[in-house]
Structures are given as structure tokens and as C-alpha cells.
Short mmCIF file of C-alpha atoms in Angstrom, two decimals:
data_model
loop_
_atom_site.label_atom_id
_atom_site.label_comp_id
_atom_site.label_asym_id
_atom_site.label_seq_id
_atom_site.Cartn_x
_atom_site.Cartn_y
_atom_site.Cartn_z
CA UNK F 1 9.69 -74.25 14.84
CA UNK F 2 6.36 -73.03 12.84
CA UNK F 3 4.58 -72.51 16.12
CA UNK F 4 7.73 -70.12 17.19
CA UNK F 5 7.55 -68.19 13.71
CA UNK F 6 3.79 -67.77 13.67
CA UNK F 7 4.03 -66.74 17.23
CA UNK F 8 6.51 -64.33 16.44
CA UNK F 9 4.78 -62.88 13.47
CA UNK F 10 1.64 -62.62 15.15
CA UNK F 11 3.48 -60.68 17.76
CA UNK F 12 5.38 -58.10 14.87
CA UNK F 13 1.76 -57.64 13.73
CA UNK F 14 -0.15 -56.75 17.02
CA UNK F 15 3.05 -54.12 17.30
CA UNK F 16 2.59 -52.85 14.44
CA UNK F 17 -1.43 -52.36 14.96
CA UNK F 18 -0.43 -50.71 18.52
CA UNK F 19 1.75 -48.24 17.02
CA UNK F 20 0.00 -47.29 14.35
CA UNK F 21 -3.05 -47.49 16.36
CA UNK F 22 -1.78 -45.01 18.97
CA UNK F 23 -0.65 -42.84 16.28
CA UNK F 24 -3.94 -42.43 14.49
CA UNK F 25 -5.30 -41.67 18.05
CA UNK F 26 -2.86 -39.04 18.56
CA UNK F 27 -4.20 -37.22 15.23
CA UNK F 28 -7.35 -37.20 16.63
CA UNK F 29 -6.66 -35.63 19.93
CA UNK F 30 -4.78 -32.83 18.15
CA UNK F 31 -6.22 -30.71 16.62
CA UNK F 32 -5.42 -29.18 13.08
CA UNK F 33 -3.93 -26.28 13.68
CA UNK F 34 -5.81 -22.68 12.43
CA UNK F 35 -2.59 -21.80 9.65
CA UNK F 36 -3.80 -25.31 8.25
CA UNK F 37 -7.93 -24.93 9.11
CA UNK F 38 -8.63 -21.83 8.22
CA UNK F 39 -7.46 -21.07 4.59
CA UNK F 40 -8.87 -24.46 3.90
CA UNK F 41 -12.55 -22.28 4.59
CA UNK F 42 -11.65 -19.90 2.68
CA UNK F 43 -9.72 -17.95 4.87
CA UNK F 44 -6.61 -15.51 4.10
CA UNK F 45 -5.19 -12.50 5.19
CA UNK F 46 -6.63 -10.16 6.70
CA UNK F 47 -5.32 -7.53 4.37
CA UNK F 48 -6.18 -9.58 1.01
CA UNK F 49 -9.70 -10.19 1.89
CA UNK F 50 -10.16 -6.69 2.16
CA UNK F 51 -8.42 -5.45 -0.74
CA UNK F 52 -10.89 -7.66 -2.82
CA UNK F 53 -13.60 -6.90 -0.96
CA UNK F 54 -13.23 -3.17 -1.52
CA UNK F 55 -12.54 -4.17 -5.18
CA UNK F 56 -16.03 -5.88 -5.86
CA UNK F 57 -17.70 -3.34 -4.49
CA UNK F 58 -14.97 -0.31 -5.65
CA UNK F 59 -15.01 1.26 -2.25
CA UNK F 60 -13.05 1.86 1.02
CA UNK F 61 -13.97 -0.01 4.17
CA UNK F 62 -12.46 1.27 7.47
CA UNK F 63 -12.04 -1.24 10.32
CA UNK F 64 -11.80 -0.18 13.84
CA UNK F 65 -8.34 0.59 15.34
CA UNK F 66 -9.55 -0.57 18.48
CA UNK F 67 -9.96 -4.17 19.10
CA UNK F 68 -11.06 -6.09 22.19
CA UNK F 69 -8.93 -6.19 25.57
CA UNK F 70 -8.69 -10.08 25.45
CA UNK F 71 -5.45 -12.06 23.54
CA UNK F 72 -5.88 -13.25 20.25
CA UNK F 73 -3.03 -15.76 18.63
CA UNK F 74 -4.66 -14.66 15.08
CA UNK F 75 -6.27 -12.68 12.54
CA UNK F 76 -7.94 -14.12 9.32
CA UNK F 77 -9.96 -12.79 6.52
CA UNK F 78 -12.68 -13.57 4.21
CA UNK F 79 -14.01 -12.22 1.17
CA UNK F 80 -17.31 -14.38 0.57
CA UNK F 81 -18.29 -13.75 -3.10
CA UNK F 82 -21.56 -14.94 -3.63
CA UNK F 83 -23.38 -14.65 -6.80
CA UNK F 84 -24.73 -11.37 -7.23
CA UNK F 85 -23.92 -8.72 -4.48
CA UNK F 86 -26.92 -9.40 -1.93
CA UNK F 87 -24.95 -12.17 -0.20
CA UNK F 88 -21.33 -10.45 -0.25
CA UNK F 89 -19.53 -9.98 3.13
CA UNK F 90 -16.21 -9.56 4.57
CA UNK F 91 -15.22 -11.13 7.57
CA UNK F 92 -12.86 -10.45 10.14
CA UNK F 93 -12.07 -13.53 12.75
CA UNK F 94 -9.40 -13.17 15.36
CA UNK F 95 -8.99 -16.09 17.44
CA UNK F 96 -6.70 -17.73 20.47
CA UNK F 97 -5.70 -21.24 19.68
CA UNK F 98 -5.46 -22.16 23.36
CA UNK F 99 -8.33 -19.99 24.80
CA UNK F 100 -11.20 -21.25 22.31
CA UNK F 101 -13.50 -18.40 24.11
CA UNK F 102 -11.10 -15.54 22.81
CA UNK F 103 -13.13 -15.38 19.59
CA UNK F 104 -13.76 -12.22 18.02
CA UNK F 105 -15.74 -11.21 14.39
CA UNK F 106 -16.65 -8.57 12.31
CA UNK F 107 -18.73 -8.83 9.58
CA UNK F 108 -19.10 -6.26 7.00
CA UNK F 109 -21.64 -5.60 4.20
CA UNK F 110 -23.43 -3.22 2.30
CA UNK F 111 -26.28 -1.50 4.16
CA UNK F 112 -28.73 -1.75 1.15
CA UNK F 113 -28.22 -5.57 1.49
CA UNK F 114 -28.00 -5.33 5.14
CA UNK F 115 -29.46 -8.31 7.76
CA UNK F 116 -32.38 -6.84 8.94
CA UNK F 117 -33.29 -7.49 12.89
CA UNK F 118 -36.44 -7.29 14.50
CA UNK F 119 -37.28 -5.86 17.58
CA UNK F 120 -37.63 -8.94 19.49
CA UNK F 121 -33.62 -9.48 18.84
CA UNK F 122 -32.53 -6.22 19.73
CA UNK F 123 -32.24 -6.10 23.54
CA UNK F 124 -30.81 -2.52 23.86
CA UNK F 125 -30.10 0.20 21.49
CA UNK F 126 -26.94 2.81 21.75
CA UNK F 127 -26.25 6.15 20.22
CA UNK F 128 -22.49 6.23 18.38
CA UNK F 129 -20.26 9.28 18.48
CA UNK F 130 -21.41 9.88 14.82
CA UNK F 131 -24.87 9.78 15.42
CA UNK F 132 -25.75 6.53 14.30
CA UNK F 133 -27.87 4.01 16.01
CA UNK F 134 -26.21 0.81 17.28
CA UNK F 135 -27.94 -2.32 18.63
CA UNK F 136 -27.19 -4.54 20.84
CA UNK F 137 -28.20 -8.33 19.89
CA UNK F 138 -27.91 -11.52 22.05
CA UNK F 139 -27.86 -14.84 20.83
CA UNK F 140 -26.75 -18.38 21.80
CA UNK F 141 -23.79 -18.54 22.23
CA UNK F 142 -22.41 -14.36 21.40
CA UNK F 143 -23.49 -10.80 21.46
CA UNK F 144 -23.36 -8.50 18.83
CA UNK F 145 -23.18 -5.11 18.13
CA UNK F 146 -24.88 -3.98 14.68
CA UNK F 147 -24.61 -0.76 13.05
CA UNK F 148 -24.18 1.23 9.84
CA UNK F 149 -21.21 3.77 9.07
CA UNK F 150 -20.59 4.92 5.59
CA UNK F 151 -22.96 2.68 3.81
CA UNK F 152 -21.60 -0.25 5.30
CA UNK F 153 -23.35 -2.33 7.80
CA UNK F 154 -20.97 -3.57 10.71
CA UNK F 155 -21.72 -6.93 12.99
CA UNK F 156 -18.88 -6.82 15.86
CA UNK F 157 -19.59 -10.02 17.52
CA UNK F 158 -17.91 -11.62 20.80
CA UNK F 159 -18.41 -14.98 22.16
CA UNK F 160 -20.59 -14.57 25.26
CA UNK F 161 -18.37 -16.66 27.18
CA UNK F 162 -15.66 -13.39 27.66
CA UNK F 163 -18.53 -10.88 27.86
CA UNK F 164 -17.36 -9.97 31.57
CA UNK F 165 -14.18 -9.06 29.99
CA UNK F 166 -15.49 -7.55 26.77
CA UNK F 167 -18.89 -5.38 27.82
CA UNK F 168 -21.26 -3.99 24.98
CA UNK F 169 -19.56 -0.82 26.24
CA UNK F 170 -16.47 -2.04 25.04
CA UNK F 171 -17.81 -3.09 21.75
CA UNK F 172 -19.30 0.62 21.77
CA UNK F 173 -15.68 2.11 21.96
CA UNK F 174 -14.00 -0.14 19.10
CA UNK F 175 -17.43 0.77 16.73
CA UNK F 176 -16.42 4.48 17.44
CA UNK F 177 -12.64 3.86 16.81
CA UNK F 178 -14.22 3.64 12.92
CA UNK F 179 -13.12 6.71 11.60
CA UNK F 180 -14.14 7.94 7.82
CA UNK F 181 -13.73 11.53 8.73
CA UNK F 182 -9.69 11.00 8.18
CA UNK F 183 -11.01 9.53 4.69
CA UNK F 184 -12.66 12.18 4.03
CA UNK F 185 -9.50 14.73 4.80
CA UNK F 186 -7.55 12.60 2.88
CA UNK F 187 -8.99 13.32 -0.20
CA UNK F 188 -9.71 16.91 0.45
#
């Protein structure tokens, strides 16, 4: 009768390890999801990191009302408020939680604390609508298109792997869809 119980028990326990086993492994193969991920970065709204970015540094920042031709599933924001002001950036991330390619950034920061690139990482350099330089940087694993409207240096930045879908000459279009002239009218 002992043998039976112990037999029995041992078999209770090895369920019990299977199931919870085989749950633990099916938290690993999902993954967290981005409503969950991202704010845990630092990540909020797109509209609340700007609004206290443009607080800190008590100006307007226009983003582009063009955006990529490629399906996002969201939109996050981040303030990063680093000591002083040299550091400070907002960021912009739109992503697709079942295309991981579908990745999308801008990155904005005051030009006299800009990221300064040397000619060896700009592969190509474009002339905006407003007259401003643009350049064209490759790296590992995205390409970027850096310029400076308003006192603001902009980074638009798309992950390399959707470059066939989202040219430089795309990226061109939503940097001139930045429009401070309507600003400007405003408070005229």
C-alpha cells in the first residue's frame, strides 16, 4: 500500500513539474508585449513626451505630417532628461509588433548640442525644400537621414531591412513635410 501511495505521489509531482514546466516555457516564447515593454524604458505617449520636451527647452518642435508608407501597430515617446541639456533628446519610435522590420525613429535635439558626423559616415548629401542640407548616413543595421530645421537637429532613421520600401527619397519627403512656416503665420 506505501509503494502505491509513493507511486502515486511521485506521479502528482512529475504533473505538476510538466505543467508548470510547460507554462514557464510558454512565457518565454511570448513575448512581452510593447503596451507592457515600452513604458517600462521610459516610454509614453507620443504627445506627453513632447509636451515636456518642448517644456525643458520652452520651445515648439514640429514633427513631420508625413510618415513612412510601411504599417506601424504603434507610436511611443520619450523625453530623455539627462543632466544638463547636452544629452536631452526626444524620441519618436513607431513600431509593428508582428513585422519587427517595420521600425521607424526620430530623434530630436538641439542643434547647438547636435551629434556631429564625419565625412566618412555621410554617404550622400541632399538639398531640403528650405534650403537646408540633409545627409544621408548608413549604418548596421538602418539608414538615417540627419538634418537641422529651426534650431533643432532631426535623425529620421529606418531599419535597413524595409529600405526597398522606404528610399532616402522617401525619408526626403517626410523631412520636408516639417513645416515652421505655419508657426510662424500663426503667431503673426
Amino acid at each position: 500500500m506505501e509503494k502505491k501511495i509513493y507511486i502515486c505521489l511521485f506521479l502528482v509531482l512529475v504533473g505538476l513539474d510538466f505543467t508548470y514546466s510547460e507554462k514557464a516555457l510558454a512565457t518565454l516564447d511570448k513575448p512581452e508585449p510593447y503596451e507592457e515593454s515600452y513604458p517600462k524604458i521610459g516610454y509614453q505617449s507620443v504627445d506627453n513626451a513632447l509636451l515636456a520636451f518642448e517644456r525643458h527647452f520652452k520651445k515648439d518642435v514640429m514633427l513631420p505630417f508625413r510618415v513612412p508608407s510601411i504599417p506601424f501597430t504603434h507610436c511611443f515617446g520619450r523625453f530623455s532628461d539627462l543632466q544638463g541639456t547636452i544629452n536631452d533628446s526626444f524620441d519618436l519610435e513607431c513600431v509593428h509588433d508582428q513585422i519587427p522590420e517595420n521600425h521607424y525613429t526620430i530623434e530630436v535635439r538641439p542643434s547647438k548640442h547636435k551629434i556631429q558626423f564625419t565625412n566618412k559616415h555621410i554617404k550622400k548629401s541632399y538639398l531640403l525644400q528650405d534650403g537646408q542640407s540633409a545627409h544621408y548616413i548608413e549604418n548596421s543595421g538602418s539608414e538615417m537621414l540627419v538634418f537641422e530645421k529651426a534650431n533643432w537637429q532631426y535623425m529620421l532613421s529606418i531599419d535597413k531591412r524595409v529600405s526597398k520600401q522606404v528610399s532616402i527619397e522617401s525619408l526626403i519627403k517626410i523631412a520636408n513635410s516639417i513645416d515652421y512656416s505655419t508657426e510662424k503665420k500663426k503667431l503673426l
